[in-house]
Short mmCIF file of C-alpha atoms and ligand atoms in Angstrom, two decimals:
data_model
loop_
_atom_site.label_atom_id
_atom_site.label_comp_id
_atom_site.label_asym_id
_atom_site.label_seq_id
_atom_site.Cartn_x
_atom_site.Cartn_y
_atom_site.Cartn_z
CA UNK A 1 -34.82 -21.29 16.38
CA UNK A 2 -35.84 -19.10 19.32
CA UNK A 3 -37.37 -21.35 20.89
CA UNK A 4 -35.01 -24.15 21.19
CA UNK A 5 -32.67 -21.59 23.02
CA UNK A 6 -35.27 -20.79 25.67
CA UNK A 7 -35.46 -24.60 26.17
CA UNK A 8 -31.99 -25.05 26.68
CA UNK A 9 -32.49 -22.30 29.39
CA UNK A 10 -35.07 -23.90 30.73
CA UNK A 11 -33.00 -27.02 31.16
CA UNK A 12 -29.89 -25.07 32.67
CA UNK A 13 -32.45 -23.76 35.14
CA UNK A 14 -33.74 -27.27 36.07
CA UNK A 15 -30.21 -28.17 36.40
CA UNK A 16 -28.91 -25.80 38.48
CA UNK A 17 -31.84 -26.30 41.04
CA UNK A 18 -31.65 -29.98 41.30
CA UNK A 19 -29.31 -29.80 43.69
CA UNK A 20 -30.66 -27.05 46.24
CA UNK A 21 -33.89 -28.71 45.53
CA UNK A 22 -32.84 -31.91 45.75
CA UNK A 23 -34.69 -33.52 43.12
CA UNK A 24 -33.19 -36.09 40.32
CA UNK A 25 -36.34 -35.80 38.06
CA UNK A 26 -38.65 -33.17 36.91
CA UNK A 27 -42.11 -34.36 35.74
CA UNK A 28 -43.65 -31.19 34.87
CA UNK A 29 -42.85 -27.91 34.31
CA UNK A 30 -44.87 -25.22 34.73
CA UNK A 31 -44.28 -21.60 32.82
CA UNK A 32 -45.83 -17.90 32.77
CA UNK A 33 -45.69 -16.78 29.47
CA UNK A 34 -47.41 -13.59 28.00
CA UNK A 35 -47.70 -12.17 25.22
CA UNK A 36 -45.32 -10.05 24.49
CA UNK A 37 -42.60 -12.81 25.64
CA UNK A 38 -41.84 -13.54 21.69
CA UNK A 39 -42.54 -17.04 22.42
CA UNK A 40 -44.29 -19.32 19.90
CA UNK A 41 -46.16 -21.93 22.49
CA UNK A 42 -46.27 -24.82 19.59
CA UNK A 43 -42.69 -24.15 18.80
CA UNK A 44 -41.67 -23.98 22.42
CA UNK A 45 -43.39 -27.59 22.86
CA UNK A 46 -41.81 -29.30 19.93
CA UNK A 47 -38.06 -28.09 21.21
CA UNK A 48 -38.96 -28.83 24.80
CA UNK A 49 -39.76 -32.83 23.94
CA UNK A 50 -36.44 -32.75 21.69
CA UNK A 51 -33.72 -30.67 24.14
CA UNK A 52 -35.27 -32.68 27.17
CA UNK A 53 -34.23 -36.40 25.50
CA UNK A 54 -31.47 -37.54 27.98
CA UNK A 55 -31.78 -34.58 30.74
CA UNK A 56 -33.14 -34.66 33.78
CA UNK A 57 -36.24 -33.72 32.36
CA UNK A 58 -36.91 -36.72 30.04
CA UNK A 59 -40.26 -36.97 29.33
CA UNK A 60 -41.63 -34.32 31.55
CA UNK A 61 -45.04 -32.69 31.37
CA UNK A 62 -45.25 -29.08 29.97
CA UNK A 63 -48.09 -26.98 31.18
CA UNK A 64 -48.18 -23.57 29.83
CA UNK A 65 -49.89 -20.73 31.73
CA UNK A 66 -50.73 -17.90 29.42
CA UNK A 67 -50.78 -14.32 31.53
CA UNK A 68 -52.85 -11.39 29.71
CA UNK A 69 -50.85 -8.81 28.59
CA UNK A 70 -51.77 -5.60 30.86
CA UNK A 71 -50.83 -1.93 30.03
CA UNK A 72 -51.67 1.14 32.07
CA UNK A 73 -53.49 3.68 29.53
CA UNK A 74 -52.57 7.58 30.78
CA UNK A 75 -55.53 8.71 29.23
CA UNK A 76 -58.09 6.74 31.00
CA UNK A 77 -56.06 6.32 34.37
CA UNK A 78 -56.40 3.03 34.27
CA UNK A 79 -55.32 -0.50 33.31
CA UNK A 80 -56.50 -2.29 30.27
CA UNK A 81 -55.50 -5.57 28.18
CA UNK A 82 -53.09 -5.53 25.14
CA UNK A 83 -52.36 -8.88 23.28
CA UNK A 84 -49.73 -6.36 21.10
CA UNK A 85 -47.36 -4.52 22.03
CA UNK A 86 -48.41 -1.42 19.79
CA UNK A 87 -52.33 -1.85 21.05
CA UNK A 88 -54.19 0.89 21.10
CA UNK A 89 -56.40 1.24 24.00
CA UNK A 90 -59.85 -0.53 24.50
CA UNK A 91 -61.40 2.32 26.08
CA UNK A 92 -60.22 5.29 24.50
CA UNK A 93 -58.24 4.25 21.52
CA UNK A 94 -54.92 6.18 22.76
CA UNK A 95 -51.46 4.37 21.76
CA UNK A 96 -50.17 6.25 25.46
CA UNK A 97 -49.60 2.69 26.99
CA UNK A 98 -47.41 1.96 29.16
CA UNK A 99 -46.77 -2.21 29.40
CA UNK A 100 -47.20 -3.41 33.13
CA UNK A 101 -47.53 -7.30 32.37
CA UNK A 102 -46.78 -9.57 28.91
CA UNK A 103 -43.27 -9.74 28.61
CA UNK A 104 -43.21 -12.70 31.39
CA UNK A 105 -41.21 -15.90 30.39
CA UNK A 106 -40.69 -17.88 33.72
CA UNK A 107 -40.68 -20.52 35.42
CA UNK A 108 -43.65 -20.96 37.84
CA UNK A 109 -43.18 -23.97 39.48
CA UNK A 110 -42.40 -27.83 38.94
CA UNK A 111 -43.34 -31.22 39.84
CA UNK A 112 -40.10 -33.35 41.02
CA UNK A 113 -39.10 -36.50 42.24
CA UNK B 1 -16.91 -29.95 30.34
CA UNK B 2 -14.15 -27.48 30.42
CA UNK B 3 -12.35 -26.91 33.68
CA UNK B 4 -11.30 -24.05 32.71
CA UNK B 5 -14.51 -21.75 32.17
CA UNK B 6 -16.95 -24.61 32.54
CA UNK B 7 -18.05 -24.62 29.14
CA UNK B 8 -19.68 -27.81 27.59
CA UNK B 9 -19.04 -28.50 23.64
CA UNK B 10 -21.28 -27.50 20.70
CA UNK B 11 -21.55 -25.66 17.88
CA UNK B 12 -20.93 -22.07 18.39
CA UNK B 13 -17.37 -20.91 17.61
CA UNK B 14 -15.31 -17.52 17.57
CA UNK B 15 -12.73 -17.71 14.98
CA UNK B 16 -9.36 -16.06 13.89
CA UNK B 17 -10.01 -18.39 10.60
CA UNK B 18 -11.04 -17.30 7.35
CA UNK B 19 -13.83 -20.52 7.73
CA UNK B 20 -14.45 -23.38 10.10
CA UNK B 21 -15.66 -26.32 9.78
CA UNK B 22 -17.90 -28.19 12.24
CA UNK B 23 -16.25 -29.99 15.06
CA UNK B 24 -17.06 -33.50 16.67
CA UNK B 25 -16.76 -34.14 20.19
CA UNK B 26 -18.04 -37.51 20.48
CA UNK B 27 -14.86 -39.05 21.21
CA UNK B 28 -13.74 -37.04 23.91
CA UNK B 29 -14.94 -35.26 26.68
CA UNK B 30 -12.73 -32.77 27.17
CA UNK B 31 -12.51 -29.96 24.16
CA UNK B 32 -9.12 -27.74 23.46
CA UNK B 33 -9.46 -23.90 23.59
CA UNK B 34 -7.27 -21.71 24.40
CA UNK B 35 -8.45 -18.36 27.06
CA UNK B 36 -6.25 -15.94 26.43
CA UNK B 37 -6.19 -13.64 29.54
CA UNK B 38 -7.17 -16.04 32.03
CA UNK B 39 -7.72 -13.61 34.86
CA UNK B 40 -10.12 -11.95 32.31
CA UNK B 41 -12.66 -14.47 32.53
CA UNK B 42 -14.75 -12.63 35.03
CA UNK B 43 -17.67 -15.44 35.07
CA UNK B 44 -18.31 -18.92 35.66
CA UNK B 45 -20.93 -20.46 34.31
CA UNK B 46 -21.81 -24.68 33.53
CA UNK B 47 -23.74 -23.46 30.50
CA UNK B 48 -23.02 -23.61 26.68
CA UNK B 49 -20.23 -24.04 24.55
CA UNK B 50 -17.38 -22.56 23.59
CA UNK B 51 -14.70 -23.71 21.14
CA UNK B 52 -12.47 -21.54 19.87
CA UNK B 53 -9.93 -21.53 17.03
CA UNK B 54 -7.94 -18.44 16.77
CA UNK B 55 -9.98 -15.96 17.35
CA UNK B 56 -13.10 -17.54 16.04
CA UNK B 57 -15.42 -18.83 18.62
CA UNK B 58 -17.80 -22.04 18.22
CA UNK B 59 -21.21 -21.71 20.73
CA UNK B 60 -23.10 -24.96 20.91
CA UNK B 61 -26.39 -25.88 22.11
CA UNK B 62 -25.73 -27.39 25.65
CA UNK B 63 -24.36 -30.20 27.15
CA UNK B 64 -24.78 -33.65 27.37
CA UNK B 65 -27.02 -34.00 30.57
CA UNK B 66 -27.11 -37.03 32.64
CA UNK B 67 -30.13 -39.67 33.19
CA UNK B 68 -30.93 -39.66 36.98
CA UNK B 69 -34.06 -41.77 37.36
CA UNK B 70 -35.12 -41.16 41.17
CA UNK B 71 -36.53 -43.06 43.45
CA UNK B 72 -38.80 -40.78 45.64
CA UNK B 73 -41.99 -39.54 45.56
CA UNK B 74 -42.86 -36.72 43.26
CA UNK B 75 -43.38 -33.27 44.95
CA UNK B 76 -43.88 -29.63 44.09
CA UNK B 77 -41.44 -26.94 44.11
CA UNK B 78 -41.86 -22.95 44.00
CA UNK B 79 -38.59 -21.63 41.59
CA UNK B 80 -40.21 -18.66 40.12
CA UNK B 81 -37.17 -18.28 37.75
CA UNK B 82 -36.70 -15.82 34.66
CA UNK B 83 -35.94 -18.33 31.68
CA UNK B 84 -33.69 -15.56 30.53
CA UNK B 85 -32.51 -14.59 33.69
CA UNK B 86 -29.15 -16.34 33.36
CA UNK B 87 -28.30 -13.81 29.82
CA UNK B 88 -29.32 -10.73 31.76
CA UNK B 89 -26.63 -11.43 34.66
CA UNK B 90 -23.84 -11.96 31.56
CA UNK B 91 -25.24 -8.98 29.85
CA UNK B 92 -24.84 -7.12 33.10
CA UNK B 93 -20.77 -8.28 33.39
CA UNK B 94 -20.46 -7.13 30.06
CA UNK B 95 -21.81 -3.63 30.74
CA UNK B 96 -20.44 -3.04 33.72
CA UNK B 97 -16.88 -4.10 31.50
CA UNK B 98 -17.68 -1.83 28.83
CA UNK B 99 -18.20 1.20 31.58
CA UNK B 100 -15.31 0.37 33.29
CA UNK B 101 -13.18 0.45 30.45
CA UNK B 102 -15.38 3.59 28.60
CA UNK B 103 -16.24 1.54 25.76
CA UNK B 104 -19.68 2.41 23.73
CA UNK B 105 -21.05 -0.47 22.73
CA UNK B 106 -23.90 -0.66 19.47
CA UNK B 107 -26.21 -3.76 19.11
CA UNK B 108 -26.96 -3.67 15.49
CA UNK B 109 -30.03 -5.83 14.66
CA UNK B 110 -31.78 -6.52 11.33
CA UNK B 111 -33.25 -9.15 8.54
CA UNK B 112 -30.58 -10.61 6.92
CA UNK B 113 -29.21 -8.56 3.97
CA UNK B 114 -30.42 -5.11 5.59
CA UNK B 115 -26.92 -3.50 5.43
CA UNK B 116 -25.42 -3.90 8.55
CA UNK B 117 -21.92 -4.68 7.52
CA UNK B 118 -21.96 -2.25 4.45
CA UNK B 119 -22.95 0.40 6.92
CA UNK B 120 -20.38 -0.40 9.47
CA UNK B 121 -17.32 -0.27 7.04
CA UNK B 122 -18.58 2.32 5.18
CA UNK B 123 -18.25 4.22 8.96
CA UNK B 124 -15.63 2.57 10.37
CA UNK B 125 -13.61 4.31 7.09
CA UNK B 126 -15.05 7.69 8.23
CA UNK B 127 -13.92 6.90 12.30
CA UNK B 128 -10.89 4.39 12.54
CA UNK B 129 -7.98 6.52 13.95
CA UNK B 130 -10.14 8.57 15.83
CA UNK B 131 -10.75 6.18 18.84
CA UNK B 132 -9.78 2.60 18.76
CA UNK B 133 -12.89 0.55 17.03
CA UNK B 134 -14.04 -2.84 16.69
CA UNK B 135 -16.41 -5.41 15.77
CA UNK B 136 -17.86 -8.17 17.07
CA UNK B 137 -19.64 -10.00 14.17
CA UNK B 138 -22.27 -12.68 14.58
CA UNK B 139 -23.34 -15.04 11.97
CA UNK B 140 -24.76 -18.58 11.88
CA UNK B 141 -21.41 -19.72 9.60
CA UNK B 142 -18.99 -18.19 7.50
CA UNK B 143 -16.18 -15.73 8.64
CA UNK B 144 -16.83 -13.41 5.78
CA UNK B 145 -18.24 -10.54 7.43
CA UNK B 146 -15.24 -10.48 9.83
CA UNK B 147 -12.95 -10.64 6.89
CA UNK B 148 -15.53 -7.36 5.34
CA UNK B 149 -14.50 -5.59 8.55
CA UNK B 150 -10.76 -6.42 8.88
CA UNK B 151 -10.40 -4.97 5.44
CA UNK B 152 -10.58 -2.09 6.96
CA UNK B 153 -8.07 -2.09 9.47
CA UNK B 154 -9.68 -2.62 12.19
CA UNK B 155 -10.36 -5.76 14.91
CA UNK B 156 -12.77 -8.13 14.01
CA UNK B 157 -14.07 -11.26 16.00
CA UNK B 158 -16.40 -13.74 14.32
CA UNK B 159 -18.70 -15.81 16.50
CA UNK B 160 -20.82 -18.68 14.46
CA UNK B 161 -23.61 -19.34 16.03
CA UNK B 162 -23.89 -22.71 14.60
CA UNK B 163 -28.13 -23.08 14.45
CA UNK B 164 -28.26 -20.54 17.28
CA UNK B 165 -30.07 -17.51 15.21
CA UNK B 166 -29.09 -14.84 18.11
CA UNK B 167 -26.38 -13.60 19.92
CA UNK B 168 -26.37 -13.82 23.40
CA UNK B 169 -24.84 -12.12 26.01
CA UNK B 170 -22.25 -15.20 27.25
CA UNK B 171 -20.90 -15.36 23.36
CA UNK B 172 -19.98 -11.72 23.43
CA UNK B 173 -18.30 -11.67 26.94
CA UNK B 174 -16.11 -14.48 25.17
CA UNK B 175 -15.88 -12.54 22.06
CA UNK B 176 -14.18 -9.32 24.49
CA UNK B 177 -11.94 -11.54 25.52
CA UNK B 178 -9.87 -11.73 21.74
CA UNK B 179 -9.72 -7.69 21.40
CA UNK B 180 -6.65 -5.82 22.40
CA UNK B 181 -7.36 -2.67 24.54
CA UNK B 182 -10.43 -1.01 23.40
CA UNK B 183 -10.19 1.38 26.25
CA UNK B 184 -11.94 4.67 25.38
CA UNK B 185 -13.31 3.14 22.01
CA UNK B 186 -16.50 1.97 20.12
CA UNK B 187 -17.47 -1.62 19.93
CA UNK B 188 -20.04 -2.88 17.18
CA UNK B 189 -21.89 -5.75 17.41
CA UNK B 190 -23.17 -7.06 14.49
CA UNK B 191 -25.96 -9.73 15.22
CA UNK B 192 -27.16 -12.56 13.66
CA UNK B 193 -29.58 -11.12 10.41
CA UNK B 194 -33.22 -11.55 12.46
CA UNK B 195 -35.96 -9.77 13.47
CA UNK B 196 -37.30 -11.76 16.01
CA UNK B 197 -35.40 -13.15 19.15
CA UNK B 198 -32.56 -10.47 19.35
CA UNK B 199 -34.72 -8.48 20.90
CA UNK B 200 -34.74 -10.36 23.69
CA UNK B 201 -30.83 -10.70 24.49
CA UNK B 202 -29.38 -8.06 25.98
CA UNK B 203 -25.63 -8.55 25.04
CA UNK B 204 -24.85 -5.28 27.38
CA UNK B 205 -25.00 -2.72 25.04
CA UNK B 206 -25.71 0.81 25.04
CA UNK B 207 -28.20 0.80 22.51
CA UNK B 208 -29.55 -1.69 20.30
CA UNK B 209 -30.04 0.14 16.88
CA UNK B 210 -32.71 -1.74 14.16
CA UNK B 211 -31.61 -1.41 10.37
CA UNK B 212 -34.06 -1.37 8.04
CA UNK B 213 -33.49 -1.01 4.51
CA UNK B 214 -35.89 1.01 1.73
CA UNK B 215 -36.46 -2.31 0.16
CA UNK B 216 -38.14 -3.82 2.42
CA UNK B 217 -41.72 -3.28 3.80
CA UNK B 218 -42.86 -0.06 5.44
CA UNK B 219 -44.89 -2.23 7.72
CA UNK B 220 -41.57 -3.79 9.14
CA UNK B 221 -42.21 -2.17 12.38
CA UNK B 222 -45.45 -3.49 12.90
CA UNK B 223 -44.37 -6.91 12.14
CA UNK B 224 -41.93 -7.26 14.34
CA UNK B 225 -42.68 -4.54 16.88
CA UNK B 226 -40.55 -5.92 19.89
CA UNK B 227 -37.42 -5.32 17.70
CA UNK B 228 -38.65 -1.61 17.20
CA UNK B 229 -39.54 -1.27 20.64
CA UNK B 230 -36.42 -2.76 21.75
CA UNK B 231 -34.16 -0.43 19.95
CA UNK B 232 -33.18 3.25 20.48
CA UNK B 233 -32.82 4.51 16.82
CA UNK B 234 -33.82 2.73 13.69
CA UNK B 235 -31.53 3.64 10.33
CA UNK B 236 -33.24 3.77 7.54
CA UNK B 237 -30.47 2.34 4.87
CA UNK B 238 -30.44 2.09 0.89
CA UNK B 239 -31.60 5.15 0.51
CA UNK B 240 -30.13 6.00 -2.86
CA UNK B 241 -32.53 3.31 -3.97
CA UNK B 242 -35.59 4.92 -3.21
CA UNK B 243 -36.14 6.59 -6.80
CA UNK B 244 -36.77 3.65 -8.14
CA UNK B 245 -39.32 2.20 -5.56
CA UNK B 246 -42.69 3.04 -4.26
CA UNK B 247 -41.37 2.60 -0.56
CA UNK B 248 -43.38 5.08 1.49
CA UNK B 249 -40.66 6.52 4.16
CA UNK B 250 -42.96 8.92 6.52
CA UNK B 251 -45.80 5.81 6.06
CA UNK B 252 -42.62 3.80 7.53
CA UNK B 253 -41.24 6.00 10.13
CA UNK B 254 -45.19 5.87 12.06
CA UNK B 255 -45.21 2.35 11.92
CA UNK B 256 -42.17 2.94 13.68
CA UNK B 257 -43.48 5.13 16.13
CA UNK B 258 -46.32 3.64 16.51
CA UNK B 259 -44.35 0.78 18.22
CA UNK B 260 -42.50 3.14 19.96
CA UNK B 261 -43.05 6.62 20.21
CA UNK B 262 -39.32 7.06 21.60
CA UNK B 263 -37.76 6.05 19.28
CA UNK B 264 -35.44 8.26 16.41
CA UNK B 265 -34.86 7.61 12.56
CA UNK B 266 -31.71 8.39 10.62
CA UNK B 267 -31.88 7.83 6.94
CA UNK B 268 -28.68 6.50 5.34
CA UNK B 269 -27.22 5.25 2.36
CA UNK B 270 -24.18 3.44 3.04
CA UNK B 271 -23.48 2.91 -0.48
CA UNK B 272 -24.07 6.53 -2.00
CA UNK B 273 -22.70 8.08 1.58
CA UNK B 274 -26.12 10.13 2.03
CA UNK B 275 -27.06 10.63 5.79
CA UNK B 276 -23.94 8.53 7.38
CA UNK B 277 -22.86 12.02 8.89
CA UNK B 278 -26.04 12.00 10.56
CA UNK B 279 -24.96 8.61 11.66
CA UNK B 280 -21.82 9.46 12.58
CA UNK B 281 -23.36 12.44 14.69
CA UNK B 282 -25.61 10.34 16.59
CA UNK B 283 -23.01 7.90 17.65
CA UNK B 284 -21.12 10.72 18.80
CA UNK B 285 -23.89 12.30 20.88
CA UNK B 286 -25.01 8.74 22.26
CA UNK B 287 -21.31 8.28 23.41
CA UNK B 288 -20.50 11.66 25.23
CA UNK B 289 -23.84 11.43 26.97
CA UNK B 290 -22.86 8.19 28.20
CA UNK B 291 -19.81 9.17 29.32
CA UNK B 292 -21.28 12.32 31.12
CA UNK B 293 -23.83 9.78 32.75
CA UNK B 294 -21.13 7.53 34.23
CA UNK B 295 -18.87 11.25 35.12
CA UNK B 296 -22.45 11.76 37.27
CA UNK B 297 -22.21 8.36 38.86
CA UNK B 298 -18.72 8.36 39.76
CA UNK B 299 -18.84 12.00 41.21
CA UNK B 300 -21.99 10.91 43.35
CA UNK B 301 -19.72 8.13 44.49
CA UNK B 302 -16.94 10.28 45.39
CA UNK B 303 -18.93 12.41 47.57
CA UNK B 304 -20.36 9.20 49.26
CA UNK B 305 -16.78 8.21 49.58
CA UNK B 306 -15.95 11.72 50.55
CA UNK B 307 -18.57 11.78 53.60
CA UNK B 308 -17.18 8.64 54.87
CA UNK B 309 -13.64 10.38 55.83
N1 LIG C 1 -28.12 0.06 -3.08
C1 LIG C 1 -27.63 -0.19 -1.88
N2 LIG C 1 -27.24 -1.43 -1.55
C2 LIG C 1 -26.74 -1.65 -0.31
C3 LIG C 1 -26.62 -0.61 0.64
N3 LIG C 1 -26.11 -1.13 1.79
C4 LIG C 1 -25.91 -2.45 1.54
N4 LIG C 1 -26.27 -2.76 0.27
C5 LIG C 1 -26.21 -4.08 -0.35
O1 LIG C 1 -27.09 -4.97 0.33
C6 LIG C 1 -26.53 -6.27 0.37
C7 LIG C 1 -26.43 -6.78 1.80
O2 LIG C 1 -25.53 -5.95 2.51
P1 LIG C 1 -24.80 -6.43 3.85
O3 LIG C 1 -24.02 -5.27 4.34
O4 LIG C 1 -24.06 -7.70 3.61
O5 LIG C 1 -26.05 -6.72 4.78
P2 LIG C 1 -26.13 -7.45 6.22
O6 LIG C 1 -26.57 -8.85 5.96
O7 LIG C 1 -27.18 -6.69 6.99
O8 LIG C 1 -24.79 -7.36 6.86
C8 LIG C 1 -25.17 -6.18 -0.32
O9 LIG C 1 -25.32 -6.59 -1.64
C9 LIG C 1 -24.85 -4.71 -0.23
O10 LIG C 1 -24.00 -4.28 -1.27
C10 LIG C 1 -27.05 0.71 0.26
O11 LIG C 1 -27.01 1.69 1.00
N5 LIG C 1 -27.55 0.85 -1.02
MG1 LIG C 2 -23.56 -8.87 7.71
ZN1 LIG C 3 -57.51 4.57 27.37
ZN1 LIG C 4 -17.82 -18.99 28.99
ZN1 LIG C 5 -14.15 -23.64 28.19
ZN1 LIG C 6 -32.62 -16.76 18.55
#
């Protein structure tokens, strides 16, 4: 499962920044995902409550922040929303997109203790 | 963990074996693998797992991590880190390996049961001799399509990746490590049959090429569109079954472009033959223009270099 990889990279994250951080807990993650990220959120909460049983991360909060997907349409000069990454434009209809935001899968920020 | 790369234990493996069988660590801490060119090891890394037997390498899913309840308060902190950025600095080692030693590396990605290893023995036949060739074959168990490949003379590597259904780019800078010289040569990687999150590992190839074969849906494409935006050229296999099916191929080819107008379509059967020199031609183009790219970088270099005396 996808998912439970991303979760495990999550974790390494975490990990690797406790010490510059100095932290020995995370409470809450935050993450930027869009929608082109291939990320199912559901999914992503179910593995992130399993991988984080005995990490530093046990029992932490996740709070998801879902970024629109933004693509710059040639025809119209200008930039519109996708949710797909074969949308067609909203204005004008044309499939000349270029992808400017979506593909995000980060981590934002965390609460620590 | 393993003082040697840093590797924790789990379930991945890259074999040698015909099969293997799934390992318990519980009793010890400390796993046996051997790294065969040590000084080859170019990262470190605290991440997954690697056990190896022969040439057959076992990835797990992470490490056991240690309870550190804390005392202090709770406060914010700022990381703004890429979830995946830790795959794309491996991926990056690997490429800059394969350019150093002129290798063309080929991300094959597909559904399970698309073709990919009937299509890559059915070419390595038509190319072994010619430049040295091998295969790095990813599956969630079973050594079988490793064996498929060997058959044909060539290296093979299997890496299991246990419930892991994608290669990533760590696995196959392990995987390099098994292979004699490839200098000069073509290296496929065949990756675990999926649609979905290969996309999003770069392993450091070239070119990530999507199979699709006749017998499945035309809408393919538009179903999973980051694979078919993700790839360079998508081959078209099984042709020699299209007589008997109502598969639509130009209906099948926009989807396809739809996703991403860039990208090119060679039809193929690898069973009947049809279309593999087509194959065989692209692969060739796709590897001297790489090679003329990286003549261009090193002669910029040089006259960098060349300024500075
Ligand atoms: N008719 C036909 N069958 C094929 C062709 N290529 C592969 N197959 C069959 O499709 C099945 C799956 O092939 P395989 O190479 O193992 O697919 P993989 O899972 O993508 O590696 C096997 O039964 C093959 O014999 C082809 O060009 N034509
Ligand atoms: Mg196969
Ligand atoms: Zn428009
Ligand atoms: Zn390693
Ligand atoms: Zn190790
Ligand atoms: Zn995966």
């Amino acid at each position: 499962m996808h998912e439970m990889s991303i979760c495990e990279g999550i974790i390494q994250v975490l990990e690797e920044q406790a010490a510059s951080q100095h932290y020995q807990r995370v409470k809450t993650v935050w993450l930027e995902i869009g929608p082109l990220a291939m990320v199912e959120n559901d999914a992503l909460r179910f593995c992130f409550d399993a991988v984080t049983r005995n990490s530093l991360a046990e029992g932490a909060r996740l709070e998801i922040i879902e970024l629109p997907g933004l693509a710059w349409c040639l025809e119209c000069a200008r930039s519109v929303t996708i949710t797909k990454r074969y949308d067609a434009c909203s204005e004008c209809g044309s499939y000349q997109l270029q992808v400017t935001q979506g593909e995000e899968l980060r981590i934002k920020e965390l609460e620590v203790e | 963990m393993c003082t040697v790369c840093g590797c924790s234990e789990g379930e991945v493996s890259i074999e040698g074996h015909q099969q293997h069988h799934g390992h318990s660590h519980d009793d010890h801490q400390h796993h046996h693998h051997s790294h065969p060119e040590e000084d080859e090891h170019q990262h470190s890394h605290t991440d997954s797992v690697v056990v190896a037997e022969g040439s057959n390498l076992h990835f797990g899913q992470g490490a056991a991590h240690a309870h550190a309840p804390g005392l202090s308060q709770s406060r914010m902190v700022q990381i703004e880190q890429d979830i995946l950025g830790k795959n794309d600095r491996y991926a990056g080692q690997n490429r800059q390996r394969f350019d150093a030693m002129n290798l063309f590396a080929l991300n094959l990605v597909s559904s399970p049961g698309s073709g990919k290893t009937s299509l890559l023995t059915a070419s390595i036949e038509k190319i072994k001799g010619r430049c040295p060739v091998a295969v790095i074959e990813g599956d969630q168990q079973t050594a079988n399509d490793a064996d498929r490949i060997r058959a044909t003379g060539v290296e093979a590597v299997q890496v299991n990746t246990g419930k892991g259904c994608h290669l990533d780019a760590h696995m196959v800078g392990h995987a390099m490590e098994r292979f004699t010289d490839l200098s000069g040569g073509i290296l496929f990687i065949e990756n675990v049959g999926n649609l979905v999150c290969p996309a999003a590992f770069d392993l450091g190839e070239a070119h990530k090429v999507a199979i699709l074969s006749v017998t499945e849906g035309e809408d393919k494409p538009l179903k999973y569109p980051d694979m078919f935006y993700a790839a360079d050229l998508m081959v078209l296999n099984k042709t020699d079954l299209l007589p008997y099916l109502d598969f639509d191929v130009g209906q099948c080819i926009a989807a396809a472009k739809q996703v991403n107008p860039d990208i090119e379509v060679i039809q193929v059967s690898a069973r009947s033959g049809e279309g593999m020199d087509d194959w065989l031609s692209w692969i060739e183009q796709r590897r001297v223009a790489r090679i003329r790219k990286r003549i261009e970088q090193l002669n910029s270099q040089i006259s960098l270099l060349q300024e500075m005396v």
